[in-house]
Amino acid sequence: MEKIVIEGGYPLFGEVEINGMKNAALPIILASILTGDKCVIEHLPAISDVTLALEILRSMGAGVRMINRTTVEIDTSYIKGGNAPYDLVSKMRGSTYLIGAELGRFGAARVGWPGGCDFGVRPIDQHIKGFEALGAKVDIENGYIVANAPEGLRGNSVYFDCVTVGATINVMIAAVLAPGQTVIDNAAREPHIVDLANFLNTCGAKITGAGTGVIRITGVERLHGCTYTIIPDMIEAGTYMAAVAAAGGRIRITNVIPKHLEIISAKLEEMGAEIEEYDDTIIIGRTQELRRANIKTLPYPGFPTDMHPQMSAVLCCAQGTSIVSEGIWENRFRYVDELHKMGAEITVDGRTATIFGVERLTGAPVRAVDLRAGAAMIIAALAAEGRTEISGIGSIERGYDDIVGKLQRLGAHIKKMYCSDENELLDAN
Ligand code: EPU
């Protein structure tokens, strides 16, 4: 078993480069199925969810060739639908996009129930509603989602009952090759939805309105391969911003789109951080005491839920009482008990946490209960006095490319260690 071990109390200085966005990479990789051609995807994050998505494609018969650490060539000419192994698909949420991709290319899909972080119930009713509007019949059979459109899909209007990133992406993927016009109303507006639309349009799709609440797709007969570069990960950037806010110091974060970070920057400034924005770089420092703040997570352009646990970790060290309300997920508070072990004072009532700032956190053995919860543990540990050992680090590696190395280069006292058979912690290198 591997752990991340952190000796807290050291401010961060230096430069960190942000990788491509996980939540754009996953749909783009799987949507390449629609092209039946070669696609070169650049600026992929080197994370285990991307490895898994590529493994799924390989298992379906795609040619997958890493050109370098962050560039892959995918050839989906000879891929077959309906055969993605259950044990791979069930490891991540992004595998739901296989349904849209298989339906779009083959008119039929058979995909195991997706996994992913545990935030309480994670229904897929809006995905199904969208596929049915396009003419598919969808059933759940023996743990698989089975969708069929023997006559092929047809463009139609789809109105989502709630704003959902996953269903917006999935229906967009399914509709690209469906004759006629599809209009997705009440669509999610996240930057990765725009990125996917840009990828698909580069492959010959006709999508307009991505990034607004109404997306229009005119079906085309076929797509072709392309070379495409994924946008920077705003959540990875936000995580390093939160780390500096918690630990203090001053860092330059490169390869970012500052516009995507505006709401995170504004909140961190409210809490006492100093931020300078340039074209594709931001500088963040924190020297003064942290101030309390309230946060409510909402769909984009609201405050991102995927920054919620990290911000809570920062607020543990702020003066005063902060309120964090979760507007997307039923239960994203499983990290709170872990922060309690470090001396945090947090109460949770339904979807709202009240965080009473404490003078200091102290290092403790804690667990990364999910991806962003794991990032929150790292942030709390960087600010805490003493040593923190984080277990369950597989969750962190699902979404952060080389977080240990990047933080080491910023001066953090952090390393990856593994437990020997005698339960002794040894250096992982
Ligand atoms: N929802 C439904 N029915 C559906 C789909 C969603 O009721 O058919 C509800 C959900 O229960 C939730 C809300 O709609 O309350 C939003 O869910 P959404 O579909 O937007 O989430 P997702 O697509 O499953 C993606 C990201 C998550 C991120 C959310 C919200 C991926 C692979 N996952 O999940 O990212 O929290 O959007 O922005 O893109 C992460 O990266 O740490 C992560 C969890």
Coordinates of C-alpha atoms and ligand atoms in Angstrom, one line a residue:
M1 CA 0.0 0.0 0.0
E2 CA 1.3 3.4 -0.9
K3 CA 0.9 6.6 1.1
I4 CA 1.6 10.3 0.6
V5 CA 3.6 11.6 3.6
I6 CA 3.7 15.3 4.3
E7 CA 5.6 17.3 6.8
G8 CA 3.5 20.5 7.1
G9 CA 4.4 24.1 7.7
Y10 CA 6.5 25.0 4.7
P11 CA 5.3 27.7 2.3
L12 CA 5.3 27.1 -1.4
F13 CA 7.4 29.0 -3.9
G14 CA 8.3 28.5 -7.6
E15 CA 6.4 27.6 -10.7
V16 CA 4.0 24.8 -11.6
E17 CA 2.6 23.9 -15.0
I18 CA -1.0 22.7 -15.3
N19 CA -1.9 19.6 -17.4
G20 CA -4.8 19.0 -19.7
M21 CA -8.2 18.7 -18.1
K22 CA -9.3 15.3 -16.9
N23 CA -12.9 15.9 -17.5
A24 CA -12.3 17.0 -21.0
A25 CA -9.8 14.3 -21.8
L26 CA -12.2 11.4 -20.9
P27 CA -15.1 12.4 -23.2
I28 CA -12.7 13.3 -26.0
I29 CA -10.9 10.0 -25.8
L30 CA -14.1 8.0 -25.9
A31 CA -15.8 10.3 -28.5
S32 CA -12.9 9.4 -30.9
I33 CA -14.9 6.2 -31.4
L34 CA -17.3 8.2 -33.6
T35 CA -14.6 9.0 -36.1
G36 CA -13.6 5.4 -37.1
D37 CA -10.3 7.1 -38.0
K38 CA -7.0 8.1 -36.4
C39 CA -7.0 11.0 -33.8
V40 CA -4.0 12.5 -32.2
I41 CA -4.9 13.9 -28.7
E42 CA -2.3 16.2 -27.2
H43 CA -1.9 17.5 -23.7
L44 CA -3.5 14.6 -22.0
P45 CA -2.9 14.5 -18.2
A46 CA -0.9 11.4 -17.2
I47 CA -3.4 10.1 -14.7
S48 CA -4.9 6.7 -14.0
D49 CA -8.4 7.7 -15.3
V50 CA -6.9 8.5 -18.7
T51 CA -4.9 5.2 -18.7
L52 CA -8.1 3.4 -17.9
A53 CA -10.1 5.1 -20.7
L54 CA -7.3 4.2 -23.2
E55 CA -7.3 0.6 -21.8
I56 CA -11.0 0.4 -22.5
L57 CA -10.6 1.5 -26.1
R58 CA -7.7 -1.0 -26.5
S59 CA -9.9 -3.8 -25.2
M60 CA -12.6 -2.8 -27.8
G61 CA -10.1 -3.2 -30.6
A62 CA -8.7 0.3 -31.0
G63 CA -5.1 1.0 -31.8
V64 CA -3.7 3.1 -29.0
R65 CA -0.1 4.4 -29.3
M66 CA 1.5 6.8 -26.8
I67 CA 3.6 9.3 -28.8
N68 CA 5.0 10.8 -25.7
R69 CA 3.9 11.1 -22.0
T70 CA 1.0 13.4 -22.9
T71 CA 0.2 12.7 -26.5
V72 CA -1.7 9.6 -27.8
E73 CA -2.7 8.4 -31.3
I74 CA -6.0 6.5 -31.2
D75 CA -7.2 4.5 -34.2
T76 CA -10.8 3.4 -33.9
S77 CA -11.2 2.1 -37.4
Y78 CA -11.6 -1.5 -36.3
I79 CA -13.3 -1.0 -33.0
K80 CA -16.3 -3.2 -32.0
G81 CA -19.1 -2.0 -29.8
G82 CA -20.7 -3.7 -26.8
N83 CA -17.5 -5.5 -25.6
A84 CA -15.9 -3.1 -23.1
P85 CA -14.9 -5.2 -20.1
Y86 CA -17.2 -4.6 -17.1
D87 CA -14.4 -4.5 -14.6
L88 CA -12.7 -1.6 -16.5
V89 CA -15.9 0.4 -17.2
S90 CA -17.2 0.1 -13.6
K91 CA -14.1 1.9 -12.3
M92 CA -15.0 5.4 -13.5
R93 CA -17.9 7.7 -14.2
G94 CA -16.5 8.9 -17.5
S95 CA -17.2 5.4 -19.0
T96 CA -20.9 6.4 -19.4
Y97 CA -19.7 8.3 -22.5
L98 CA -19.2 4.9 -24.2
I99 CA -23.0 4.7 -24.4
G100 CA -23.3 7.8 -26.5
A101 CA -20.2 6.9 -28.6
E102 CA -21.4 3.3 -29.3
L103 CA -25.0 4.4 -30.0
G104 CA -23.8 7.2 -32.3
R105 CA -21.4 4.9 -34.3
F106 CA -23.2 1.5 -34.2
G107 CA -26.8 2.3 -33.3
A108 CA -26.4 0.0 -30.3
A109 CA -24.5 0.1 -27.0
R110 CA -23.9 -2.3 -24.1
V111 CA -21.9 -0.7 -21.3
G112 CA -21.4 -1.8 -17.6
W113 CA -22.8 0.4 -14.9
P114 CA -20.2 3.2 -14.3
G115 CA -18.3 3.7 -11.1
G116 CA -16.5 6.9 -9.9
C117 CA -16.4 8.9 -6.7
D118 CA -19.1 8.1 -4.1
F119 CA -21.2 11.3 -3.6
G120 CA -24.4 9.4 -2.7
V121 CA -26.9 8.6 -5.5
R122 CA -25.5 9.3 -9.0
P123 CA -28.5 8.6 -11.4
I124 CA -28.2 8.5 -15.2
D125 CA -31.9 9.1 -15.9
Q126 CA -31.2 12.3 -17.9
H127 CA -28.7 10.4 -20.1
I128 CA -31.4 7.8 -20.8
K129 CA -34.0 10.5 -21.4
G130 CA -31.7 12.1 -24.0
F131 CA -31.0 8.8 -25.8
E132 CA -34.7 7.9 -25.9
A133 CA -35.5 11.3 -27.4
L134 CA -33.0 10.5 -30.1
G135 CA -34.9 7.2 -30.8
A136 CA -33.0 4.6 -28.7
K137 CA -34.7 2.0 -26.5
V138 CA -32.7 1.8 -23.2
D139 CA -32.8 -1.0 -20.7
I140 CA -30.8 -1.9 -17.6
E141 CA -30.0 -5.6 -17.8
N142 CA -27.7 -7.6 -15.4
G143 CA -25.7 -4.5 -14.4
Y144 CA -25.4 -3.3 -18.0
I145 CA -26.9 -0.3 -19.8
V146 CA -28.2 -1.7 -23.1
A147 CA -29.3 0.8 -25.7
N148 CA -30.6 0.0 -29.2
A149 CA -31.7 2.1 -32.1
P150 CA -32.2 -0.4 -34.9
E151 CA -33.4 2.3 -37.3
G152 CA -30.5 4.6 -36.2
L153 CA -30.8 7.7 -34.1
R154 CA -32.6 10.8 -35.3
G155 CA -32.1 14.4 -34.2
N156 CA -34.7 15.7 -31.8
S157 CA -35.2 18.2 -28.9
V158 CA -33.9 17.2 -25.5
Y159 CA -34.7 19.2 -22.4
F160 CA -32.8 18.2 -19.3
D161 CA -34.7 18.4 -16.0
C162 CA -31.5 19.4 -14.2
V163 CA -28.2 20.8 -15.4
T164 CA -25.9 17.8 -15.9
V165 CA -22.5 17.8 -17.4
G166 CA -22.5 14.0 -18.0
A167 CA -25.8 13.9 -19.9
T168 CA -25.0 17.0 -21.9
I169 CA -21.8 15.4 -23.1
N170 CA -23.3 12.0 -23.7
V171 CA -26.2 13.3 -25.7
M172 CA -24.0 15.6 -27.7
I173 CA -21.7 12.6 -28.6
A174 CA -24.7 10.5 -29.6
A175 CA -26.3 13.2 -31.7
V176 CA -23.3 14.2 -33.8
L177 CA -24.0 11.5 -36.5
A178 CA -27.8 11.5 -36.1
P179 CA -29.6 12.9 -39.2
G180 CA -31.6 16.1 -38.5
Q181 CA -31.2 18.7 -35.8
T182 CA -30.8 18.0 -32.1
V183 CA -31.4 20.8 -29.7
I184 CA -30.2 20.3 -26.1
D185 CA -31.9 22.7 -23.8
N186 CA -30.9 23.4 -20.2
A187 CA -27.4 22.2 -21.2
A188 CA -24.4 22.4 -18.8
R189 CA -22.0 25.1 -19.8
E190 CA -18.7 23.9 -18.4
P191 CA -15.4 24.7 -20.3
H192 CA -14.9 20.9 -21.0
I193 CA -18.3 20.8 -22.8
V194 CA -16.9 23.6 -25.1
D195 CA -13.7 21.6 -25.5
L196 CA -15.5 18.5 -26.5
A197 CA -17.6 20.4 -29.0
N198 CA -14.4 22.0 -30.4
F199 CA -12.9 18.5 -30.8
L200 CA -15.9 17.1 -32.5
N201 CA -16.2 20.1 -34.8
T202 CA -12.5 19.7 -35.7
C203 CA -13.5 16.1 -36.7
G204 CA -16.3 17.5 -39.0
A205 CA -19.3 17.7 -36.6
K206 CA -21.7 20.7 -36.7
I207 CA -22.2 21.8 -33.1
T208 CA -23.1 25.4 -32.1
G209 CA -23.9 26.9 -28.8
A210 CA -21.6 24.8 -26.6
G211 CA -20.9 26.9 -23.5
T212 CA -24.5 28.3 -23.4
G213 CA -27.7 26.7 -22.1
V214 CA -28.8 25.7 -25.7
I215 CA -26.6 23.4 -27.9
R216 CA -27.6 22.8 -31.5
I217 CA -26.2 19.8 -33.4
T218 CA -26.8 19.3 -37.1
G219 CA -26.2 15.6 -37.8
V220 CA -23.4 14.8 -40.3
E221 CA -22.9 11.6 -42.2
R222 CA -19.4 10.9 -41.0
L223 CA -16.5 12.3 -39.0
H224 CA -12.8 12.2 -39.7
G225 CA -9.7 12.0 -37.5
C226 CA -7.9 15.1 -36.3
T227 CA -5.1 16.4 -34.1
Y228 CA -6.5 18.1 -31.0
T229 CA -5.0 19.8 -27.9
I230 CA -6.9 19.5 -24.6
I231 CA -7.5 22.7 -22.5
P232 CA -5.8 23.2 -19.2
D233 CA -7.4 21.7 -16.1
M234 CA -9.0 24.5 -14.1
I235 CA -9.5 22.2 -11.1
E236 CA -5.9 21.2 -11.0
A237 CA -5.0 24.9 -11.2
G238 CA -7.5 25.8 -8.5
T239 CA -6.1 23.0 -6.3
Y240 CA -2.5 24.6 -6.4
M241 CA -4.1 28.0 -5.7
A242 CA -5.8 26.6 -2.7
A243 CA -2.6 24.9 -1.6
V244 CA -0.8 28.3 -1.6
A245 CA -3.7 29.9 0.2
A246 CA -3.4 27.3 3.0
A247 CA 0.4 26.9 3.2
G248 CA 1.4 30.5 2.4
G249 CA 4.1 31.5 -0.1
R250 CA 3.9 32.7 -3.7
I251 CA 3.8 30.6 -6.9
R252 CA 3.4 31.1 -10.7
I253 CA 0.9 28.8 -12.3
T254 CA 1.4 28.4 -16.0
N255 CA -0.7 27.0 -18.8
V256 CA -4.1 28.2 -17.4
I257 CA -7.0 30.0 -18.9
P258 CA -7.5 32.7 -16.2
K259 CA -11.2 33.3 -17.3
H260 CA -12.0 29.7 -16.2
L261 CA -10.5 30.5 -12.8
E262 CA -12.2 33.8 -12.2
I263 CA -14.7 32.6 -9.6
I264 CA -12.0 30.6 -7.7
S265 CA -9.6 33.6 -7.8
A266 CA -12.3 36.0 -6.6
K267 CA -13.1 33.7 -3.6
L268 CA -9.4 33.2 -2.7
E269 CA -8.9 37.0 -2.9
E270 CA -11.9 37.5 -0.5
M271 CA -10.1 35.1 1.8
G272 CA -6.8 37.1 1.7
A273 CA -4.8 35.8 -1.2
E274 CA -3.1 38.1 -3.7
I275 CA -3.6 37.2 -7.4
E276 CA -2.1 38.6 -10.6
E277 CA -3.5 37.4 -13.9
Y278 CA -1.7 37.3 -17.2
D279 CA -2.5 35.7 -20.6
D280 CA -2.0 32.1 -19.7
T281 CA -0.4 32.4 -16.3
I282 CA -1.5 33.5 -12.8
I283 CA 0.6 34.3 -9.8
I284 CA -0.9 33.7 -6.4
G285 CA 0.6 34.6 -3.0
R286 CA -0.7 34.6 0.5
T287 CA 1.1 36.4 3.3
Q288 CA -1.7 37.8 5.5
E289 CA -4.0 35.9 7.8
L290 CA -6.8 34.0 6.0
R291 CA -10.3 35.4 6.3
R292 CA -13.5 33.4 6.5
A293 CA -15.8 33.1 3.5
N294 CA -19.0 31.5 2.4
I295 CA -19.1 29.2 -0.7
K296 CA -22.0 27.7 -2.5
T297 CA -21.3 25.3 -5.3
L298 CA -23.3 25.5 -8.5
P299 CA -23.1 24.5 -12.2
Y300 CA -20.6 26.6 -14.3
P301 CA -20.1 29.6 -14.2
G302 CA -21.0 29.1 -10.5
F303 CA -18.4 27.9 -8.0
P304 CA -17.2 24.4 -9.0
T305 CA -18.2 21.5 -6.8
D306 CA -14.8 19.9 -7.7
M307 CA -13.1 22.7 -5.7
H308 CA -15.4 22.3 -2.6
P309 CA -13.3 19.9 -0.4
Q310 CA -10.0 21.8 -1.2
M311 CA -11.6 25.1 -0.3
S312 CA -13.0 23.7 3.0
A313 CA -9.5 22.6 3.9
V314 CA -8.3 26.2 3.4
L315 CA -11.2 27.6 5.4
C316 CA -10.3 25.3 8.4
C317 CA -7.3 27.6 8.9
A318 CA -9.2 30.9 8.4
Q319 CA -10.2 33.4 11.1
G320 CA -14.0 33.1 11.8
T321 CA -16.8 30.9 10.7
S322 CA -17.4 29.9 7.1
I323 CA -20.4 28.2 5.5
V324 CA -19.9 25.8 2.5
S325 CA -23.1 24.6 0.8
E326 CA -23.0 21.9 -1.8
G327 CA -25.4 22.6 -4.6
I328 CA -24.6 19.6 -6.9
W329 CA -24.0 16.4 -5.0
E330 CA -26.1 14.8 -2.4
N331 CA -23.1 13.9 -0.2
R332 CA -19.7 15.3 -0.8
F333 CA -18.8 15.7 2.8
R334 CA -17.1 12.4 3.5
Y335 CA -13.8 14.2 3.8
V336 CA -15.0 16.1 6.9
D337 CA -14.3 13.2 9.3
E338 CA -10.8 13.0 8.0
L339 CA -10.2 16.7 8.6
H340 CA -11.6 16.3 12.1
K341 CA -8.6 14.0 12.8
M342 CA -6.3 16.9 12.0
G343 CA -8.1 19.2 14.5
A344 CA -10.6 20.9 12.2
E345 CA -13.9 22.0 13.7
I346 CA -16.6 21.4 11.1
T347 CA -20.3 20.5 11.5
V348 CA -22.4 19.2 8.7
D349 CA -26.2 19.5 8.3
G350 CA -27.6 18.1 5.1
R351 CA -25.7 19.8 2.3
T352 CA -24.2 22.5 4.4
A353 CA -20.9 22.5 6.4
T354 CA -20.1 25.1 9.0
I355 CA -16.4 25.5 9.4
F356 CA -15.1 27.1 12.6
G357 CA -11.6 28.3 11.8
V358 CA -8.9 26.9 14.2
E359 CA -5.5 28.3 15.2
R360 CA -3.7 25.3 13.7
L361 CA -4.3 21.9 12.2
T362 CA -2.0 19.1 13.3
G363 CA -0.8 16.2 11.1
A364 CA -2.5 12.8 11.4
P365 CA -3.1 9.6 9.5
V366 CA -6.0 10.3 7.1
R367 CA -7.6 8.8 4.1
A368 CA -8.3 10.1 0.6
V369 CA -11.9 9.1 0.5
D370 CA -12.3 10.3 -3.1
L371 CA -10.3 12.3 -5.7
R372 CA -11.0 15.9 -4.5
A373 CA -11.2 14.8 -0.9
G374 CA -7.7 13.5 -1.3
A375 CA -6.5 16.9 -2.7
A376 CA -8.1 18.5 0.4
M377 CA -6.1 16.2 2.7
I378 CA -2.9 17.3 0.9
I379 CA -3.8 20.9 1.3
A380 CA -4.7 20.6 5.0
A381 CA -1.4 18.6 5.5
L382 CA 0.7 21.3 3.9
A383 CA -0.7 23.9 6.3
A384 CA -0.7 21.6 9.4
E385 CA 2.0 21.3 12.1
G386 CA 3.7 17.9 11.9
R387 CA 3.4 14.8 9.8
T388 CA 0.4 13.6 7.9
E389 CA 0.1 10.2 6.3
I390 CA -2.5 9.9 3.6
S391 CA -3.7 6.5 2.5
G392 CA -6.0 5.6 -0.4
I393 CA -3.9 7.7 -2.7
G394 CA -5.1 5.8 -5.8
S395 CA -8.1 8.2 -5.7
I396 CA -5.7 11.1 -6.0
E397 CA -3.8 9.6 -8.8
R398 CA -7.0 9.2 -10.8
G399 CA -7.1 12.9 -11.4
Y400 CA -3.8 14.7 -10.5
D401 CA -0.7 14.3 -12.8
D402 CA 2.4 14.0 -10.6
I403 CA 1.0 16.0 -7.7
V404 CA 3.8 14.8 -5.4
G405 CA 6.6 15.8 -7.8
K406 CA 5.0 19.2 -8.5
L407 CA 4.6 20.0 -4.9
Q408 CA 8.2 18.9 -4.1
R409 CA 9.4 21.3 -6.8
L410 CA 7.4 24.1 -5.0
G411 CA 9.3 23.3 -1.8
A412 CA 6.7 21.1 0.0
H413 CA 8.0 18.4 2.2
I414 CA 6.0 15.7 0.6
K415 CA 6.9 12.2 -0.6
K416 CA 5.3 9.0 -1.7
M417 CA 6.1 6.0 0.5
Y418 CA 4.9 2.4 0.5
C419 CA 4.1 0.0 3.4
S420 CA 6.4 -3.0 3.7
D421 CA 5.1 -6.4 4.7
E422 CA 6.3 -5.5 8.2
N423 CA 4.1 -2.4 8.1
E424 CA 7.1 -0.2 7.9
L425 CA 6.9 2.9 5.6
L426 CA 9.7 3.0 3.0
D427 CA 10.6 5.5 0.3
A428 CA 8.7 4.7 -2.9
N429 CA 11.7 5.8 -5.1
Ligands
EPU1 N1 -28.0 14.0 -12.3 C1 -29.2 13.5 -12.4 N2 -29.5 12.6 -13.5 C2 -28.6 12.4 -14.4 C3 -27.3 12.9 -14.3 C4 -27.0 13.8 -13.3 O1 -30.1 13.7 -11.6 O2 -28.9 11.6 -15.4 C5 -27.7 14.9 -11.2 C6 -26.5 14.4 -10.3 O3 -27.1 13.5 -9.4 C7 -26.0 15.6 -9.7 C8 -26.1 16.6 -10.8 O4 -27.1 16.1 -11.7 O5 -26.7 16.0 -8.6 C9 -24.9 16.9 -11.6 O6 -24.4 15.7 -12.2 P1 -23.5 15.8 -13.5 O7 -24.1 14.9 -14.5 O8 -23.2 17.2 -13.9 O9 -22.1 15.1 -13.0 P2 -21.2 14.0 -13.7 O10 -21.2 14.2 -15.2 O11 -21.6 12.7 -13.2 C10 -19.0 15.4 -13.8 C11 -17.6 15.3 -13.3 C12 -17.6 15.4 -11.8 C13 -18.2 16.8 -11.4 C14 -19.6 16.9 -12.0 C15 -20.2 18.3 -11.7 C16 -16.7 13.8 -14.9 C17 -16.1 12.4 -15.3 N3 -17.1 14.0 -13.7 O12 -19.8 14.4 -13.2 O13 -16.2 15.5 -11.5 O14 -18.3 16.8 -10.0 O15 -19.5 16.7 -13.4 O16 -19.4 19.3 -12.3 O17 -16.6 14.7 -15.8 C18 -14.2 15.2 -10.3 O18 -13.5 15.4 -11.3 O19 -13.7 15.1 -9.1 C19 -15.6 14.9 -10.4 C20 -16.3 14.2 -9.5

